[in-house]
Amino acid sequence: MHVFGVRSDGRRRALRARALRRDAGDESMRSGLQRDVGPVAELLDVDPARVYSFDELAPRPALASADMGDLSKEFLESGRVLPAGRRQTMFTVACDLAARGWTVDDATTAIMERMQTVGLPADELADCPRQIANAWRTPRTPLGAAPAAQRPQSDPPDAYRPFPADALPEPLASFVTEAEAAIGCDASYVALPLLACVAAAIGTTRRLELKPGFAVPAILWTVIVGESGTSKTPALKAVLEHVRERQSRLFEAHRAVEQDYDAQLLEHEKAVALWRRSTSAGPAPIAPTPTPAERAYVSDTTVEALAAILADNQRGILVTRDELAGWLGSLDRYAQGKGADEAFWLSSFNAEPVTVDRRTGNRKSIYVPTAAVCVTGGIQPAVLQRALGQERRESGLLARLLLTSPPPRPKQWRETSISPLTRDQLHRVLDRLYDLQPDADDTGAPRPALLSLDPDAKRLWIEFYDAHNTETAEHI
C-alpha cells in the first residue's frame, strides 16, 4: 500500500519512496481512501484529512507532447540522458519547460520525479531544485520550436589560439619557443608540462592569497592531448630533463646515506648482543633511524605507496607519465576493499590532509598533512574521451585538468635545437625554486609563505573569475 500526505504548504510526505503527481483536491483520486489514518497522519506530520492511500495506483497519464519538446518528453517518460550528463539534461529540459509556460513548481515536480531514478548522490539531488529554478531567470526558446533553417545558429567555436609564450617570464619563454622550433610541436606541448614542473618545484612552500582566508597552492594537472606521432613524448622529454637529473642526484646522495645507516645498524646489532649478555639493567641501545629518500617525481605508483612518499616529502611530488591513460584508469582501482582512489587524488589537488590505511608495511596508517601532487603527461583524444566518463565530470576531476589539444602539424626535420644557454638558465631557475623554504608557525611546524597579487593582476583575476563563472552558471 502507498500512503501519501499533503501538508498545508502543498508539499507531500510519503511513507514509500514513489513520487507521483497527485492533485490533493481531485475527488477521482479518493477511491480506496482509508479513514483510519490518525497514526499515519502523525507519522507524516500532516492533517489527517489530507492523507491518501491507494491499494492500486492508476498509472501516470502520458505526458502531452505539445507541452514539451521531444527531448523533454523522452527524459521525463523514459529517462533518456544526453551525453553531456544528467544535470545538464535536467537543466536543458527545465529551459524547455520554462519556455513553454510551465511554472517553476510544476516543472520541478515533473523533473524531480525523473531525477529520483537516474542515480544521483543524495547531496547532488538535493541541489537540483535550485538548478532547475535557474531556467526561469532569463527568457528561453523551446526545444524544437522552429524548423532547423529558422533556428538561431550557435556561435562557431573560437579558432585555436597559439599559447602566449611571451606571457611567460624568462627564461621560460625562450625555452618554450626554442623547444617548439626544435621539436616542431605546438608551444603548448612544452609550456603546460613546464608549468607543472615549476609548480612542483615551488611545492608547499608558497600559496597565493587571493583574499584573507582564501589561499591556493601551486598545484597544476596539465595534459597534452594528441594522436600518436604528434611529438608529445619529445616535448615531455625536453621539459622533464631537469626533474629527472635532480632525482638522479637525490638518489645518488641517498645511497651514501643508506651505506652510513647500514654501518650504524650493524654496530647497533653488536651493541644489542652485548647488552643482552650483560648483567647490568641499563637501557637497551637505541636503534638508528633510517633517513627516507627525497624524491622529485614518480611515474607509476599506487595510492598506498604515494602516500608514504608524500609523508616523507611534504614539499610535494610531481607525477609524470608519457601516457596518462594508466593514471586515469587507476582512479577506478579498488585496493584491498577500501574503495576507489579518486577521492585521494581530488584531495591532493588542493594540498589537503589525507590519511591512508594499509594492511602491509611498517606504517599501517599514514597521515599526510598537506598532500600536494602535480601531474603532467600526454594522452590520445579517444583514450581521454573513454577515460573521462560522466562520473569523472561530475566528481570535478575534469575541471581540475588543464588540457591542450592543438591542431596537428606535419612532422618535418628540424636542424635547430634548444641552446645550452637557455637550458642552463631554466635549470638554474628551477633549482632556485626547489631551494625555497616555507615559513614556520608558532610551534615550529612548516607553513607556506603567502604571496599576493598586485592591483593590476588582481583586477584581471576578478574580471576573469566573474566572466567565467557567469558563463558556467548558464550551463549548470
Short mmCIF file of C-alpha atoms in Angstrom, two decimals:
data_model
loop_
_atom_site.label_atom_id
_atom_site.label_comp_id
_atom_site.label_asym_id
_atom_site.label_seq_id
_atom_site.Cartn_x
_atom_site.Cartn_y
_atom_site.Cartn_z
CA MET A 1 0.00 0.00 0.00
CA HIS A 2 1.24 3.51 -0.82
CA VAL A 3 0.34 6.26 1.61
CA PHE A 4 0.77 9.97 0.85
CA GLY A 5 0.13 13.06 2.87
CA VAL A 6 -0.17 16.64 1.66
CA ARG A 7 0.89 19.39 4.06
CA SER A 8 -0.75 22.77 4.27
CA ASP A 9 2.05 24.30 2.22
CA GLY A 10 1.39 21.84 -0.60
CA ARG A 11 4.48 19.69 0.00
CA ARG A 12 3.94 15.98 0.08
CA ARG A 13 5.17 13.41 2.53
CA ALA A 14 5.23 9.74 1.65
CA LEU A 15 5.72 6.51 3.55
CA ARG A 16 7.02 4.82 0.45
CA ALA A 17 9.53 6.41 -1.96
CA ARG A 18 7.42 6.58 -5.07
CA ALA A 19 6.89 10.16 -6.19
CA LEU A 20 3.65 10.56 -8.17
CA ARG A 21 1.93 13.73 -9.25
CA ARG A 22 -1.39 13.86 -7.48
CA ASP A 23 -3.89 16.65 -7.02
CA ALA A 24 -4.96 16.68 -3.40
CA GLY A 25 -8.30 18.18 -4.39
CA ASP A 26 -9.11 15.65 -7.14
CA GLU A 27 -12.15 13.70 -5.97
CA SER A 28 -11.45 10.97 -8.51
CA MET A 29 -8.35 10.02 -6.54
CA ARG A 30 -10.20 9.45 -3.30
CA SER A 31 -11.19 5.86 -4.12
CA GLY A 32 -9.58 3.43 -1.74
CA LEU A 33 -9.19 6.09 0.91
CA GLN A 34 -8.86 4.61 4.35
CA ARG A 35 -10.29 6.77 7.13
CA ASP A 36 -8.31 5.29 9.99
CA VAL A 37 -5.34 7.49 9.26
CA GLY A 38 -4.62 9.15 12.59
CA PRO A 39 -1.32 7.32 13.27
CA VAL A 40 -0.28 7.72 9.65
CA ALA A 41 -1.03 11.45 9.70
CA GLU A 42 1.01 11.84 12.86
CA LEU A 43 3.91 9.97 11.27
CA LEU A 44 3.71 12.08 8.12
CA ASP A 45 3.16 15.29 10.11
CA VAL A 46 0.13 16.30 8.02
CA ASP A 47 -3.58 16.99 8.53
CA PRO A 48 -5.47 13.63 8.74
CA ALA A 49 -7.95 14.99 6.18
CA ARG A 50 -5.12 15.22 3.68
CA VAL A 51 -3.80 11.67 3.88
CA TYR A 52 -4.45 9.49 0.82
CA SER A 53 -3.80 5.76 0.49
CA PHE A 54 -4.37 3.65 -2.56
CA ASP A 55 -4.25 -0.12 -2.82
CA GLU A 56 -3.85 0.16 -6.57
CA LEU A 57 -2.47 3.32 -8.01
CA ALA A 58 -3.52 4.27 -11.50
CA PRO A 59 -0.58 4.60 -13.91
CA ARG A 60 0.66 8.09 -14.51
CA PRO A 61 -1.07 9.59 -17.53
CA ALA A 62 1.06 10.10 -20.64
CA LEU A 63 2.68 13.50 -20.85
CA ALA A 64 1.23 15.77 -23.51
CA SER A 65 3.87 16.09 -26.24
CA ALA A 66 2.52 19.54 -27.13
CA ASP A 67 3.64 20.80 -23.73
CA MET A 68 7.32 19.97 -24.25
CA GLY A 69 9.98 19.20 -26.82
CA ASP A 70 10.92 15.68 -27.87
CA LEU A 71 13.99 15.60 -25.64
CA SER A 72 11.96 16.69 -22.61
CA LYS A 73 9.32 14.06 -23.33
CA GLU A 74 11.93 11.30 -23.70
CA PHE A 75 13.67 12.34 -20.49
CA LEU A 76 10.52 12.62 -18.38
CA GLU A 77 8.92 9.43 -19.71
CA SER A 78 11.87 7.09 -20.27
CA GLY A 79 14.82 8.77 -18.56
CA ARG A 80 16.88 9.43 -21.68
CA VAL A 81 20.01 11.38 -20.70
CA LEU A 82 22.19 13.44 -23.02
CA PRO A 83 25.90 12.58 -23.33
CA ALA A 84 26.60 15.86 -21.51
CA GLY A 85 25.28 14.25 -18.33
CA ARG A 86 22.31 14.00 -16.03
CA ARG A 87 22.35 17.50 -14.57
CA GLN A 88 22.93 19.12 -17.96
CA THR A 89 19.97 17.15 -19.34
CA MET A 90 17.91 18.24 -16.36
CA PHE A 91 18.72 21.90 -16.97
CA THR A 92 18.04 21.62 -20.71
CA VAL A 93 14.62 20.13 -20.01
CA ALA A 94 13.93 22.84 -17.43
CA CYS A 95 14.74 25.53 -20.00
CA ASP A 96 12.36 23.89 -22.49
CA LEU A 97 9.54 23.74 -19.97
CA ALA A 98 10.18 27.33 -18.88
CA ALA A 99 9.92 28.47 -22.50
CA ARG A 100 6.61 26.64 -22.89
CA GLY A 101 4.93 28.37 -19.97
CA TRP A 102 5.32 25.78 -17.23
CA THR A 103 5.51 27.14 -13.71
CA VAL A 104 8.61 26.52 -11.67
CA ASP A 105 6.67 24.33 -9.23
CA ASP A 106 5.08 22.13 -11.91
CA ALA A 107 8.33 21.72 -13.80
CA THR A 108 10.28 20.95 -10.63
CA THR A 109 7.73 18.29 -9.65
CA ALA A 110 7.91 16.61 -13.06
CA ILE A 111 11.68 16.79 -13.39
CA MET A 112 12.48 15.73 -9.83
CA GLU A 113 10.24 12.68 -10.26
CA ARG A 114 12.56 11.54 -13.01
CA MET A 115 15.78 12.67 -11.29
CA GLN A 116 14.95 10.32 -8.41
CA THR A 117 15.63 7.44 -10.81
CA VAL A 118 18.87 8.46 -12.55
CA GLY A 119 21.26 7.61 -9.71
CA LEU A 120 22.50 10.99 -8.50
CA PRO A 121 24.05 11.08 -5.00
CA ALA A 122 21.74 12.48 -2.33
CA ASP A 123 23.70 15.72 -1.89
CA GLU A 124 23.60 16.48 -5.62
CA LEU A 125 19.93 15.54 -5.82
CA ALA A 126 19.11 17.99 -3.05
CA ASP A 127 20.64 20.81 -5.10
CA CYS A 128 18.66 20.02 -8.25
CA PRO A 129 15.60 22.23 -7.48
CA ARG A 130 17.86 25.26 -7.23
CA GLN A 131 19.44 24.48 -10.59
CA ILE A 132 16.02 23.88 -12.16
CA ALA A 133 14.82 27.26 -10.93
CA ASN A 134 17.74 28.94 -12.74
CA ALA A 135 15.98 28.15 -16.03
CA TRP A 136 13.37 30.81 -15.24
CA ARG A 137 15.90 33.61 -14.77
CA THR A 138 16.10 34.58 -18.45
CA PRO A 139 13.82 34.12 -21.47
CA ARG A 140 14.21 30.74 -23.13
CA THR A 141 13.50 29.28 -26.56
CA PRO A 142 11.53 26.00 -26.61
CA LEU A 143 13.37 22.93 -27.87
CA GLY A 144 12.43 22.28 -31.48
CA ALA A 145 10.29 25.41 -31.64
CA ALA A 146 11.35 26.32 -35.18
CA PRO A 147 12.50 24.42 -38.27
CA ALA A 148 16.21 23.92 -38.45
CA ALA A 149 16.61 26.59 -41.12
CA GLN A 150 14.95 29.16 -38.86
CA ARG A 151 16.70 28.30 -35.62
CA PRO A 152 19.39 30.71 -34.49
CA GLN A 153 22.73 29.06 -35.06
CA SER A 154 25.11 28.78 -32.14
CA ASP A 155 28.36 30.63 -32.43
CA PRO A 156 31.12 28.53 -34.01
CA PRO A 157 33.91 27.52 -31.66
CA ASP A 158 36.71 30.00 -31.36
CA ALA A 159 39.65 29.44 -33.66
CA TYR A 160 42.65 27.86 -32.00
CA ARG A 161 44.90 30.48 -30.49
CA PRO A 162 48.60 29.67 -30.02
CA PHE A 163 49.88 29.52 -26.48
CA PRO A 164 51.06 33.01 -25.42
CA ALA A 165 54.66 32.07 -24.71
CA ASP A 166 55.60 35.75 -24.48
CA ALA A 167 53.44 35.99 -21.34
CA LEU A 168 55.90 33.73 -19.51
CA PRO A 169 58.88 35.16 -17.68
CA GLU A 170 62.39 34.49 -18.89
CA PRO A 171 63.96 32.04 -19.34
CA LEU A 172 60.70 30.06 -19.56
CA ALA A 173 59.52 32.00 -22.62
CA SER A 174 62.74 31.38 -24.53
CA PHE A 175 62.76 27.70 -23.59
CA VAL A 176 59.21 27.22 -24.89
CA THR A 177 59.84 28.99 -28.20
CA GLU A 178 63.17 27.26 -28.78
CA ALA A 179 61.74 23.83 -27.92
CA GLU A 180 58.78 24.46 -30.22
CA ALA A 181 61.15 25.28 -33.09
CA ALA A 182 63.49 22.37 -32.37
CA ILE A 183 60.81 19.69 -31.94
CA GLY A 184 58.24 21.01 -34.40
CA CYS A 185 55.41 20.68 -31.88
CA ASP A 186 52.89 23.22 -30.68
CA ALA A 187 54.19 25.58 -27.99
CA SER A 188 51.53 24.37 -25.55
CA TYR A 189 53.06 20.87 -25.63
CA VAL A 190 56.11 22.40 -23.95
CA ALA A 191 54.50 25.17 -21.88
CA LEU A 192 51.92 23.10 -19.98
CA PRO A 193 54.33 20.41 -18.72
CA LEU A 194 56.81 23.17 -17.89
CA LEU A 195 54.23 24.99 -15.76
CA ALA A 196 53.53 21.75 -13.88
CA CYS A 197 57.25 21.32 -13.22
CA VAL A 198 57.51 24.90 -11.94
CA ALA A 199 54.52 24.31 -9.65
CA ALA A 200 56.07 21.09 -8.32
CA ALA A 201 59.37 22.89 -7.65
CA ILE A 202 57.55 25.55 -5.58
CA GLY A 203 55.54 22.84 -3.83
CA THR A 204 54.00 23.62 -0.46
CA THR A 205 56.48 26.40 0.35
CA ARG A 206 54.20 29.11 -1.08
CA ARG A 207 50.49 29.85 -1.50
CA LEU A 208 48.75 32.64 -3.37
CA GLU A 209 46.39 34.51 -1.04
CA LEU A 210 43.53 35.93 -3.13
CA LYS A 211 41.79 37.29 -0.04
CA PRO A 212 42.08 36.74 3.71
CA GLY A 213 41.29 33.12 4.46
CA PHE A 214 41.43 32.02 0.82
CA ALA A 215 44.86 30.89 -0.40
CA VAL A 216 45.58 28.41 -3.19
CA PRO A 217 48.61 26.11 -3.54
CA ALA A 218 50.93 25.85 -6.52
CA ILE A 219 49.41 22.70 -8.00
CA LEU A 220 48.69 22.05 -11.67
CA TRP A 221 47.47 18.98 -13.54
CA THR A 222 48.42 19.52 -17.18
CA VAL A 223 47.53 17.18 -20.03
CA ILE A 224 48.77 17.41 -23.62
CA VAL A 225 46.31 15.73 -25.96
CA GLY A 226 47.25 14.45 -29.40
CA GLU A 227 47.34 11.44 -31.64
CA SER A 228 50.36 9.18 -31.84
CA GLY A 229 53.18 10.87 -33.72
CA THR A 230 52.37 14.44 -32.71
CA SER A 231 55.62 14.88 -30.73
CA LYS A 232 54.09 14.63 -27.27
CA THR A 233 56.93 12.46 -25.97
CA PRO A 234 59.83 14.61 -27.29
CA ALA A 235 58.20 17.69 -25.75
CA LEU A 236 57.80 15.98 -22.38
CA LYS A 237 61.37 14.65 -22.53
CA ALA A 238 62.78 18.14 -23.09
CA VAL A 239 60.78 19.62 -20.19
CA LEU A 240 61.39 16.78 -17.74
CA GLU A 241 65.15 16.70 -18.23
CA HIS A 242 65.75 18.84 -15.13
CA VAL A 243 63.50 16.94 -12.73
CA ARG A 244 64.96 13.62 -13.89
CA GLU A 245 68.51 14.87 -13.39
CA ARG A 246 67.53 16.19 -9.97
CA GLN A 247 66.09 12.84 -8.92
CA SER A 248 69.23 11.07 -10.10
CA ARG A 249 71.33 13.37 -7.90
CA LEU A 250 68.98 12.81 -4.94
CA PHE A 251 69.22 9.03 -5.27
CA GLU A 252 73.00 9.20 -5.57
CA ALA A 253 73.20 11.24 -2.39
CA HIS A 254 70.81 8.87 -0.63
CA ARG A 255 72.95 5.86 -1.46
CA ALA A 256 75.70 7.31 0.72
CA VAL A 257 73.17 7.91 3.49
CA GLU A 258 71.98 4.30 3.20
CA GLN A 259 75.54 2.98 3.47
CA ASP A 260 76.05 5.03 6.62
CA TYR A 261 72.73 3.71 8.01
CA ASP A 262 73.74 0.11 7.26
CA ALA A 263 77.00 0.63 9.17
CA GLN A 264 75.13 2.16 12.13
CA LEU A 265 72.64 -0.72 12.10
CA LEU A 266 75.47 -3.27 12.20
CA GLU A 267 77.01 -1.51 15.18
CA HIS A 268 73.58 -1.38 16.85
CA GLU A 269 73.13 -5.13 16.45
CA LYS A 270 76.52 -5.74 18.06
CA ALA A 271 75.60 -3.40 20.92
CA VAL A 272 72.29 -5.21 21.47
CA ALA A 273 74.07 -8.57 21.60
CA LEU A 274 76.48 -7.23 24.24
CA TRP A 275 73.60 -5.68 26.19
CA ARG A 276 71.73 -9.00 26.30
CA ARG A 277 74.81 -10.79 27.68
CA SER A 278 75.42 -8.07 30.22
CA THR A 279 74.21 -8.47 33.81
CA SER A 280 73.54 -4.75 34.16
CA ALA A 281 69.98 -3.48 33.96
CA GLY A 282 70.76 -0.48 31.78
CA PRO A 283 68.51 0.59 28.93
CA ALA A 284 68.72 -1.18 25.60
CA PRO A 285 70.73 0.53 22.87
CA ILE A 286 68.67 2.85 20.69
CA ALA A 287 68.34 1.71 17.10
CA PRO A 288 69.37 4.15 14.35
CA THR A 289 66.59 5.77 12.34
CA PRO A 290 66.66 5.38 8.57
CA THR A 291 66.55 8.58 6.53
CA PRO A 292 63.88 8.45 3.80
CA ALA A 293 64.86 9.24 0.24
CA GLU A 294 63.99 12.67 -1.07
CA ARG A 295 62.01 12.40 -4.28
CA ALA A 296 61.32 14.85 -7.10
CA TYR A 297 58.89 12.80 -9.17
CA VAL A 298 57.18 9.43 -9.52
CA SER A 299 55.93 7.76 -12.67
CA ASP A 300 53.80 4.81 -11.61
CA THR A 301 52.70 4.20 -8.06
CA THR A 302 49.74 3.07 -6.04
CA VAL A 303 48.00 5.43 -3.64
CA GLU A 304 49.43 3.46 -0.71
CA ALA A 305 52.99 3.90 -1.99
CA LEU A 306 52.40 7.53 -2.99
CA ALA A 307 51.06 8.34 0.48
CA ALA A 308 54.28 7.01 2.02
CA ILE A 309 56.36 9.08 -0.40
CA LEU A 310 54.33 12.21 0.38
CA ALA A 311 54.72 11.62 4.13
CA ASP A 312 58.50 11.68 3.61
CA ASN A 313 58.39 14.54 1.07
CA GLN A 314 55.92 17.06 2.42
CA ARG A 315 57.05 19.63 -0.11
CA GLY A 316 55.00 17.63 -2.62
CA ILE A 317 55.73 15.49 -5.65
CA LEU A 318 55.36 15.51 -9.43
CA VAL A 319 53.59 12.58 -11.12
CA THR A 320 54.59 12.32 -14.75
CA ARG A 321 53.79 9.73 -17.40
CA ASP A 322 54.17 9.76 -21.16
CA GLU A 323 50.69 8.23 -21.33
CA LEU A 324 48.26 9.30 -18.63
CA ALA A 325 45.74 6.59 -19.54
CA GLY A 326 47.19 4.36 -16.82
CA TRP A 327 46.88 7.09 -14.21
CA LEU A 328 43.27 7.84 -15.14
CA GLY A 329 42.49 4.13 -15.17
CA SER A 330 43.95 3.72 -11.68
CA LEU A 331 41.28 6.03 -10.27
CA ASP A 332 38.81 3.13 -10.52
CA ARG A 333 41.13 0.68 -8.80
CA TYR A 334 39.78 -0.86 -5.61
CA ALA A 335 42.59 -1.51 -3.21
CA GLN A 336 42.04 -4.18 -0.56
CA GLY A 337 38.34 -3.43 -0.50
CA LYS A 338 38.96 0.13 0.69
CA GLY A 339 37.28 1.86 -2.23
CA ALA A 340 38.32 3.87 -5.24
CA ASP A 341 41.42 6.04 -5.22
CA GLU A 342 39.77 9.05 -6.84
CA ALA A 343 39.00 10.77 -3.52
CA PHE A 344 42.70 10.71 -2.63
CA TRP A 345 43.64 12.38 -5.90
CA LEU A 346 40.94 15.03 -5.66
CA SER A 347 42.23 15.96 -2.19
CA SER A 348 45.82 16.09 -3.42
CA PHE A 349 44.89 18.73 -6.00
CA ASN A 350 44.16 21.14 -3.14
CA ALA A 351 47.04 20.04 -0.88
CA GLU A 352 44.54 18.82 1.71
CA PRO A 353 45.37 16.43 4.57
CA VAL A 354 44.85 12.75 3.78
CA THR A 355 45.05 9.53 5.75
CA VAL A 356 45.73 6.20 4.07
CA ASP A 357 45.32 2.91 5.94
CA ARG A 358 47.41 -0.05 4.82
CA ARG A 359 47.39 -3.74 5.70
CA THR A 360 51.07 -4.26 4.92
CA GLY A 361 54.28 -2.39 5.59
CA ASN A 362 55.77 -0.91 8.73
CA ARG A 363 53.37 2.03 8.75
CA LYS A 364 49.78 0.81 8.94
CA SER A 365 48.28 4.30 8.86
CA ILE A 366 49.89 7.17 7.00
CA TYR A 367 48.88 10.76 7.65
CA VAL A 368 49.96 13.49 5.24
CA PRO A 369 49.10 17.00 6.48
CA THR A 370 49.45 18.57 3.03
CA ALA A 371 49.22 16.06 0.20
CA ALA A 372 50.41 18.12 -2.79
CA VAL A 373 50.68 16.36 -6.14
CA CYS A 374 51.29 17.96 -9.53
CA VAL A 375 50.57 15.86 -12.62
CA THR A 376 51.70 16.13 -16.24
CA GLY A 377 51.70 13.82 -19.23
CA GLY A 378 50.16 13.07 -22.59
CA ILE A 379 47.16 11.14 -23.84
CA GLN A 380 45.41 10.40 -27.10
CA PRO A 381 41.99 12.03 -27.75
CA ALA A 382 39.97 8.81 -27.98
CA VAL A 383 41.60 7.41 -24.84
CA LEU A 384 40.86 10.65 -22.99
CA GLN A 385 37.23 10.56 -24.05
CA ARG A 386 36.83 7.00 -22.77
CA ALA A 387 38.65 7.73 -19.52
CA LEU A 388 36.65 10.86 -18.69
CA GLY A 389 33.17 9.42 -18.38
CA GLN A 390 30.24 11.07 -16.69
CA GLU A 391 31.47 10.19 -13.21
CA ARG A 392 34.77 11.99 -13.85
CA ARG A 393 32.92 15.09 -14.98
CA GLU A 394 30.57 15.13 -12.01
CA SER A 395 33.29 14.43 -9.44
CA GLY A 396 35.21 17.52 -10.55
CA LEU A 397 38.21 15.65 -11.95
CA LEU A 398 37.77 17.04 -15.46
CA ALA A 399 37.57 20.59 -14.10
CA ARG A 400 40.98 20.10 -12.47
CA LEU A 401 42.74 19.26 -15.73
CA LEU A 402 44.46 21.95 -17.79
CA LEU A 403 44.32 20.46 -21.29
CA THR A 404 45.68 21.44 -24.67
CA SER A 405 44.72 19.84 -27.98
CA PRO A 406 46.25 21.93 -30.75
CA PRO A 407 45.73 21.26 -34.46
CA PRO A 408 48.13 18.57 -35.71
CA ARG A 409 51.27 19.66 -37.51
CA PRO A 410 53.04 17.73 -40.26
CA LYS A 411 56.36 16.43 -38.94
CA GLN A 412 59.39 17.90 -40.65
CA TRP A 413 63.08 17.59 -39.94
CA ARG A 414 64.49 20.41 -37.84
CA GLU A 415 68.19 21.30 -37.61
CA THR A 416 67.57 23.71 -34.76
CA SER A 417 67.89 22.74 -31.10
CA ILE A 418 67.47 24.26 -27.66
CA SER A 419 70.51 26.37 -26.90
CA PRO A 420 72.65 25.18 -23.96
CA LEU A 421 72.45 28.69 -22.50
CA THR A 422 68.62 28.66 -22.41
CA ARG A 423 68.60 25.17 -20.99
CA ASP A 424 71.10 26.04 -18.23
CA GLN A 425 69.23 29.22 -17.33
CA LEU A 426 65.97 27.31 -16.99
CA HIS A 427 67.59 24.65 -14.83
CA ARG A 428 69.07 27.31 -12.53
CA VAL A 429 65.64 28.89 -12.11
CA LEU A 430 64.13 25.51 -11.23
CA ASP A 431 66.97 24.84 -8.77
CA ARG A 432 66.24 28.17 -7.04
CA LEU A 433 62.56 27.27 -6.80
CA TYR A 434 63.47 23.94 -5.19
CA ASP A 435 65.64 25.91 -2.73
CA LEU A 436 62.61 27.85 -1.48
CA GLN A 437 61.75 27.10 2.13
CA PRO A 438 58.39 27.50 3.90
CA ASP A 439 57.72 29.75 6.86
CA ALA A 440 57.16 28.29 10.33
CA ASP A 441 54.21 28.62 12.68
CA ASP A 442 54.38 29.25 16.43
CA THR A 443 55.21 25.59 17.10
CA GLY A 444 57.99 25.50 14.52
CA ALA A 445 55.96 23.43 12.07
CA PRO A 446 56.35 24.44 8.41
CA ARG A 447 53.64 26.54 6.82
CA PRO A 448 53.55 28.09 3.36
CA ALA A 449 54.58 31.69 2.90
CA LEU A 450 51.71 33.74 1.48
CA LEU A 451 52.02 35.75 -1.72
CA SER A 452 49.52 38.27 -3.09
CA LEU A 453 48.62 39.74 -6.47
CA ASP A 454 49.49 43.31 -7.34
CA PRO A 455 46.50 45.60 -8.09
CA ASP A 456 46.60 45.12 -11.88
CA ALA A 457 46.83 41.36 -11.60
CA LYS A 458 44.02 41.30 -9.03
CA ARG A 459 41.79 43.33 -11.36
CA LEU A 460 42.41 40.93 -14.24
CA TRP A 461 41.77 37.96 -11.96
CA ILE A 462 38.42 39.34 -10.80
CA GLU A 463 37.35 40.07 -14.39
CA PHE A 464 38.21 36.53 -15.42
CA TYR A 465 36.62 34.97 -12.34
CA ASP A 466 33.32 36.81 -12.80
CA ALA A 467 33.10 36.23 -16.56
CA HIS A 468 33.99 32.56 -16.29
CA ASN A 469 31.50 31.81 -13.53
CA THR A 470 28.74 33.74 -15.27
CA GLU A 471 29.25 31.61 -18.35
CA THR A 472 29.43 28.45 -16.26
CA ALA A 473 26.15 29.25 -14.45
CA GLU A 474 24.33 29.39 -17.77
CA HIS A 475 25.21 25.74 -18.40
CA ILE A 476 24.61 24.26 -14.94
#
